[in-house]
Amino acid sequence: MERSKLRRQKANARERNRMHDLNSALDNLRKVVPCYSKTQKLSKIETLRLAKNYIWALSEILRSGKRPDLVSYVQTLCKGLSQPTTNLVAGCLQLNSRNFLTEQGPEAGRYPGANSSFAVHPYAYPCSRLSGAQCASSTMASSHGLRSHAYCATYDALYGNASPDYNSSEYDGPLSPPLCVNGNFSLKADASPDHEKNYHYSMHYSALPGSRPSGPNLVFGSSGMRGGVHSENVLPYEMHLHHDRGPMYEELNAFFHN
DNA sequence: TAGGCCATCTGGTCCT
DNA sequence: AGGACCAGATGGCCTA
């Protein structure tokens, strides 16, 4: 009886740790989807849904090579989300705000949401790259208890203080989340030939610090570098884009639309 | 108060 | 045998 009880207690402890790890991973995921707040976290299921939509939206942008209009972008992000979360995300992107209405005006380029209750990723909307000054205003948001995304600091840490040329087609690095159209990430360490040959896009994570991105190889930081739950070091990723698309996109479309 | 979300416990299954 | 993973049950907390 004692032995059985002890075994059960150990199993419970393991299960707790396992769930804590899972929750840590979810927290990291929350930080890389467009809407993040320390005080009002997205639920687990909504985080997963939003992440799926976000990946989908970004892959559509890459596929089409065009900037989507904000309304359809938000609609894509909010597909299948609950009403409160939809409101949250729309609020994050300030769909109904003056910022949005003037987005095409003189303020165009300033990322919406910097002063809202939620931090919005600079890449939350593709036209919303931060300049150095905007980066500073984003940092100010954190002094009001808001979490501003630390991509500026991240960039500085990686590449020095020089602001990237966000208009340059070369630059799409630290602000871009990983894209893997077929939904599988392959680790460099254990990438199997079977994986490689079937994938039109594959992501290779490298444990070694990368160099500044150029051409198709993009390097950007993991959540760890932004002081996430885990304290792992910076893990720049290398992303390799394979250029032959086609049937896989049809599969992907079917998958998401189902 | 009902419903949503969450953490935890628990037993079952599969794998090493 | 022991660990990982999973799903069901349960109770607590919060909000509309």
Short mmCIF file of C-alpha atoms (C1' of nucleotides) in Angstrom, two decimals:
data_model
loop_
_atom_site.label_atom_id
_atom_site.label_comp_id
_atom_site.label_asym_id
_atom_site.label_seq_id
_atom_site.Cartn_x
_atom_site.Cartn_y
_atom_site.Cartn_z
CA MET A 1 0.00 0.00 0.00
CA GLU A 2 2.77 2.38 0.98
CA ARG A 3 4.69 1.57 -2.16
CA SER A 4 1.66 2.08 -4.33
CA LYS A 5 0.88 5.36 -2.65
CA LEU A 6 4.40 6.58 -3.15
CA ARG A 7 4.31 5.65 -6.80
CA ARG A 8 1.05 7.52 -7.26
CA GLN A 9 2.50 10.61 -5.60
CA LYS A 10 5.51 10.52 -7.88
CA ALA A 11 3.27 10.15 -10.90
CA ASN A 12 1.21 13.12 -9.76
CA ALA A 13 4.31 15.24 -9.38
CA ARG A 14 5.46 14.29 -12.86
CA GLU A 15 2.09 15.09 -14.28
CA ARG A 16 2.12 18.48 -12.60
CA ASN A 17 5.54 19.25 -14.04
CA ARG A 18 4.42 18.10 -17.44
CA MET A 19 1.43 20.40 -17.36
CA HIS A 20 3.61 23.26 -16.12
CA ASP A 21 5.91 22.72 -19.09
CA LEU A 22 2.92 22.70 -21.38
CA ASN A 23 1.67 25.93 -19.85
CA SER A 24 5.11 27.51 -20.21
CA ALA A 25 5.07 26.63 -23.86
CA LEU A 26 1.63 28.17 -24.16
CA ASP A 27 2.86 31.31 -22.45
CA ASN A 28 5.64 31.54 -24.97
CA LEU A 29 3.11 31.09 -27.73
CA ARG A 30 0.97 33.88 -26.28
CA LYS A 31 3.94 36.20 -26.58
CA VAL A 32 4.38 35.67 -30.28
CA VAL A 33 0.79 35.95 -31.41
CA PRO A 34 -0.42 39.45 -32.26
CA CYS A 35 -2.18 40.24 -29.03
CA TYR A 36 -0.45 39.93 -25.72
CA SER A 37 -1.21 41.14 -22.24
CA LYS A 38 0.23 39.99 -18.98
CA THR A 39 -2.89 41.05 -17.15
CA GLN A 40 -5.50 39.58 -19.46
CA LYS A 41 -4.19 36.40 -20.92
CA LEU A 42 -5.83 34.61 -23.77
CA SER A 43 -7.19 31.26 -22.77
CA LYS A 44 -5.37 28.16 -23.91
CA ILE A 45 -7.81 27.28 -26.62
CA GLU A 46 -8.01 30.85 -27.91
CA THR A 47 -4.23 31.10 -27.95
CA LEU A 48 -4.03 28.02 -30.14
CA ARG A 49 -6.77 29.27 -32.43
CA LEU A 50 -5.23 32.69 -32.80
CA ALA A 51 -1.81 31.18 -33.43
CA LYS A 52 -3.24 29.01 -36.17
CA ASN A 53 -4.96 31.97 -37.78
CA TYR A 54 -1.85 34.07 -37.47
CA ILE A 55 0.33 31.50 -39.18
CA TRP A 56 -2.28 31.20 -41.84
CA ALA A 57 -2.47 34.97 -42.36
CA LEU A 58 1.28 35.33 -42.60
CA SER A 59 1.63 32.46 -45.01
CA GLU A 60 -1.06 34.05 -47.16
CA ILE A 61 0.88 37.29 -47.16
CA LEU A 62 4.02 35.50 -48.24
CA ARG A 63 2.18 33.53 -50.83
CA SER A 64 0.49 36.53 -52.39
CA GLY A 65 3.35 38.91 -51.80
CA LYS A 66 0.83 41.64 -51.11
CA ARG A 67 -0.11 43.55 -48.05
CA PRO A 68 -3.67 42.64 -47.14
CA ASP A 69 -6.18 45.25 -46.16
CA LEU A 70 -6.49 45.54 -42.42
CA VAL A 71 -10.10 44.44 -42.25
CA SER A 72 -9.54 41.15 -43.99
CA TYR A 73 -6.36 40.66 -42.03
CA VAL A 74 -8.24 41.02 -38.76
CA GLN A 75 -11.02 38.81 -40.05
CA THR A 76 -8.49 36.12 -40.82
CA LEU A 77 -6.94 36.44 -37.38
CA CYS A 78 -10.31 36.24 -35.67
CA LYS A 79 -11.73 33.33 -37.58
CA GLY A 80 -13.22 30.87 -35.12
CA LEU A 81 -12.35 32.93 -32.08
CA SER A 82 -14.86 33.70 -29.37
CA GLN A 83 -16.53 37.08 -29.38
CA PRO A 84 -14.51 38.44 -26.44
CA THR A 85 -11.27 37.34 -28.04
CA THR A 86 -12.35 38.76 -31.36
CA ASN A 87 -13.01 42.07 -29.68
CA LEU A 88 -9.68 41.82 -27.97
CA VAL A 89 -7.76 41.20 -31.14
CA ALA A 90 -9.66 43.82 -33.07
CA GLY A 91 -9.02 46.19 -30.22
CA CYS A 92 -5.35 45.33 -30.29
CA LEU A 93 -5.20 46.22 -33.91
CA GLN A 94 -7.42 49.19 -33.22
CA LEU A 95 -9.72 48.28 -36.00
CA ASN A 96 -12.20 50.88 -34.90
CA SER A 97 -9.76 53.44 -33.74
CA ARG A 98 -8.61 56.66 -35.19
CA ASN A 99 -5.24 55.08 -35.76
CA PHE A 100 -6.80 52.69 -38.15
CA LEU A 101 -8.83 55.35 -39.89
CA THR A 102 -5.74 57.44 -40.38
CA GLU A 103 -3.57 54.50 -41.10
CA GLN A 104 -3.17 55.53 -44.69
CA GLY A 105 -2.45 59.11 -43.62
CA PRO A 106 0.58 60.80 -42.14
CA GLU A 107 0.69 58.32 -39.30
CA ALA A 108 0.92 55.38 -41.63
CA GLY A 109 3.67 53.10 -40.54
CA ARG A 110 3.21 53.70 -36.87
CA TYR A 111 2.10 50.44 -35.52
CA PRO A 112 -1.35 50.52 -33.99
CA GLY A 113 -1.80 49.59 -30.41
CA ALA A 114 1.35 51.02 -28.91
CA ASN A 115 -0.75 53.04 -26.52
CA SER A 116 -3.55 50.58 -26.04
CA SER A 117 -3.90 48.21 -23.16
CA PHE A 118 -2.34 45.47 -25.17
CA ALA A 119 0.94 45.31 -26.88
CA VAL A 120 0.77 44.53 -30.53
CA HIS A 121 3.66 43.01 -32.29
CA PRO A 122 5.35 45.34 -34.68
CA TYR A 123 4.70 42.70 -37.25
CA ALA A 124 1.10 42.27 -36.17
CA TYR A 125 0.15 44.16 -39.25
CA PRO A 126 2.54 44.07 -42.13
CA CYS A 127 2.54 47.81 -42.77
CA SER A 128 3.43 48.50 -39.19
CA ARG A 129 7.14 48.39 -38.90
CA LEU A 130 8.70 50.39 -36.11
CA SER A 131 11.23 53.05 -36.72
CA GLY A 132 13.76 53.84 -34.03
CA ALA A 133 11.64 56.62 -32.56
CA GLN A 134 8.55 54.47 -32.62
CA CYS A 135 10.55 51.83 -30.89
CA ALA A 136 11.16 54.32 -28.10
CA SER A 137 7.47 55.10 -27.80
CA SER A 138 6.81 51.42 -27.62
CA THR A 139 9.25 51.15 -24.78
CA MET A 140 7.40 53.92 -22.98
CA ALA A 141 4.31 51.78 -22.98
CA SER A 142 6.06 49.31 -20.74
CA SER A 143 6.62 52.00 -18.16
CA HIS A 144 2.86 52.16 -17.80
CA GLY A 145 2.64 48.54 -16.88
CA LEU A 146 2.18 47.40 -20.40
CA ARG A 147 4.43 44.98 -22.01
CA SER A 148 5.96 46.45 -25.08
CA HIS A 149 7.50 43.94 -27.34
CA ALA A 150 11.19 43.85 -27.00
CA TYR A 151 12.02 43.36 -30.58
CA CYS A 152 13.87 46.64 -30.70
CA ALA A 153 16.06 45.52 -27.86
CA THR A 154 16.30 42.16 -29.46
CA TYR A 155 17.42 43.68 -32.67
CA ASP A 156 19.89 45.91 -30.94
CA ALA A 157 21.29 43.00 -29.04
CA LEU A 158 21.78 41.07 -32.20
CA TYR A 159 22.82 43.71 -34.61
CA GLY A 160 23.76 46.79 -32.66
CA ASN A 161 21.86 50.02 -32.39
CA ALA A 162 21.46 50.72 -36.03
CA SER A 163 17.84 50.61 -36.99
CA PRO A 164 17.06 48.18 -39.73
CA ASP A 165 15.70 49.35 -42.98
CA TYR A 166 12.19 48.07 -42.62
CA ASN A 167 11.38 48.97 -46.15
CA SER A 168 14.16 46.88 -47.45
CA SER A 169 13.08 43.61 -48.89
CA GLU A 170 16.17 42.15 -47.30
CA TYR A 171 14.96 42.81 -43.84
CA ASP A 172 12.32 40.55 -42.54
CA GLY A 173 14.18 38.91 -39.77
CA PRO A 174 13.61 39.30 -36.05
CA LEU A 175 10.09 40.52 -36.46
CA SER A 176 8.87 37.56 -38.36
CA PRO A 177 7.57 34.46 -36.71
CA PRO A 178 8.53 31.13 -38.12
CA LEU A 179 6.63 30.04 -41.14
CA CYS A 180 6.13 26.46 -41.97
CA VAL A 181 3.38 25.96 -44.40
CA ASN A 182 2.96 22.29 -43.90
CA GLY A 183 2.73 22.71 -40.16
CA ASN A 184 5.87 20.80 -39.35
CA PHE A 185 9.11 22.16 -38.06
CA SER A 186 12.15 20.09 -38.60
CA LEU A 187 15.06 20.38 -36.26
CA LYS A 188 18.43 20.60 -37.85
CA ALA A 189 19.78 18.06 -35.46
CA ASP A 190 17.35 15.36 -36.35
CA ALA A 191 15.96 16.35 -39.68
CA SER A 192 15.17 13.23 -41.56
CA PRO A 193 15.36 12.89 -45.31
CA ASP A 194 11.75 11.86 -45.28
CA HIS A 195 10.79 15.15 -43.78
CA GLU A 196 12.89 17.16 -46.13
CA LYS A 197 11.71 15.65 -49.33
CA ASN A 198 8.06 16.13 -48.56
CA TYR A 199 8.20 19.69 -47.39
CA HIS A 200 7.88 22.73 -49.49
CA TYR A 201 8.79 24.86 -46.56
CA SER A 202 10.82 23.70 -43.66
CA MET A 203 12.16 25.46 -40.64
CA HIS A 204 15.56 24.68 -39.28
CA TYR A 205 16.33 25.78 -35.79
CA SER A 206 19.95 26.37 -35.10
CA ALA A 207 21.36 26.43 -31.61
CA LEU A 208 24.21 28.60 -32.72
CA PRO A 209 23.97 32.35 -33.04
CA GLY A 210 23.36 33.29 -36.60
CA SER A 211 24.54 36.16 -38.66
CA ARG A 212 22.52 39.01 -39.96
CA PRO A 213 19.97 37.73 -42.36
CA SER A 214 20.54 38.10 -45.98
CA GLY A 215 18.74 36.55 -48.86
CA PRO A 216 16.44 33.71 -48.05
CA ASN A 217 18.06 32.87 -44.72
CA LEU A 218 16.33 34.70 -41.91
CA VAL A 219 17.50 34.87 -38.36
CA PHE A 220 15.36 35.89 -35.48
CA GLY A 221 15.17 35.35 -31.77
CA SER A 222 13.21 32.96 -29.65
CA SER A 223 10.98 34.06 -26.84
CA GLY A 224 13.75 33.23 -24.46
CA MET A 225 15.60 36.34 -25.44
CA ARG A 226 12.66 38.42 -24.39
CA GLY A 227 12.78 37.23 -20.81
CA GLY A 228 10.20 34.56 -21.22
CA VAL A 229 9.35 31.91 -18.74
CA HIS A 230 12.27 29.83 -19.78
CA SER A 231 15.73 31.17 -19.46
CA GLU A 232 17.26 29.56 -22.46
CA ASN A 233 19.71 31.62 -24.40
CA VAL A 234 19.06 33.30 -27.66
CA LEU A 235 18.26 30.74 -30.26
CA PRO A 236 18.31 32.31 -33.64
CA TYR A 237 16.53 30.28 -36.22
CA GLU A 238 17.46 29.75 -39.77
CA MET A 239 14.58 29.58 -42.13
CA HIS A 240 14.96 27.97 -45.46
CA LEU A 241 12.28 28.61 -47.98
CA HIS A 242 11.84 26.05 -50.63
CA HIS A 243 10.58 27.55 -53.79
CA ASP A 244 8.51 24.78 -55.21
CA ARG A 245 5.00 25.27 -53.98
CA GLY A 246 1.82 24.03 -55.44
CA PRO A 247 -0.14 21.03 -54.32
CA MET A 248 0.95 21.56 -50.76
CA TYR A 249 -0.83 24.87 -50.76
CA GLU A 250 -3.98 23.21 -51.87
CA GLU A 251 -3.64 20.76 -49.02
CA LEU A 252 -3.01 23.57 -46.63
CA ASN A 253 -6.01 25.46 -47.85
CA ALA A 254 -8.16 22.44 -47.42
CA PHE A 255 -6.76 21.84 -43.97
CA PHE A 256 -7.45 25.31 -42.68
CA HIS A 257 -10.78 25.75 -44.36
CA ASN A 258 -11.94 22.50 -42.89
"C1'" DT B 1 -26.01 31.31 -10.14
"C1'" DA B 2 -24.48 29.26 -14.42
"C1'" DG B 3 -20.81 28.78 -17.38
"C1'" DG B 4 -15.98 29.13 -18.70
"C1'" DC B 5 -11.40 28.28 -17.54
"C1'" DC B 6 -7.96 26.19 -14.97
"C1'" DA B 7 -5.06 23.06 -11.89
"C1'" DT B 8 -4.78 18.78 -10.02
"C1'" DC B 9 -5.60 13.94 -9.27
"C1'" DT B 10 -6.32 9.53 -11.17
"C1'" DG B 11 -6.39 5.35 -13.89
"C1'" DG B 12 -5.50 3.50 -18.40
"C1'" DT B 13 -2.40 2.71 -22.29
"C1'" DC B 14 1.84 2.54 -24.66
"C1'" DC B 15 6.75 2.41 -24.83
"C1'" DT B 16 11.52 1.57 -23.24
"C1'" DA C 1 8.95 -1.45 -13.52
"C1'" DG C 2 8.80 3.12 -14.52
"C1'" DG C 3 8.01 7.13 -17.36
"C1'" DA C 4 5.26 9.74 -20.83
"C1'" DC C 5 1.00 10.79 -22.49
"C1'" DC C 6 -3.90 11.12 -22.42
"C1'" DA C 7 -8.67 11.83 -21.01
"C1'" DG C 8 -12.15 11.99 -17.41
"C1'" DA C 9 -13.50 13.73 -12.90
"C1'" DT C 10 -13.47 17.19 -9.49
"C1'" DG C 11 -13.23 21.46 -7.15
"C1'" DG C 12 -11.82 26.40 -7.07
"C1'" DC C 13 -11.95 30.94 -9.05
"C1'" DC C 14 -13.88 34.49 -11.81
"C1'" DT C 15 -17.31 36.96 -14.47
"C1'" DA C 16 -21.64 38.15 -16.69
#
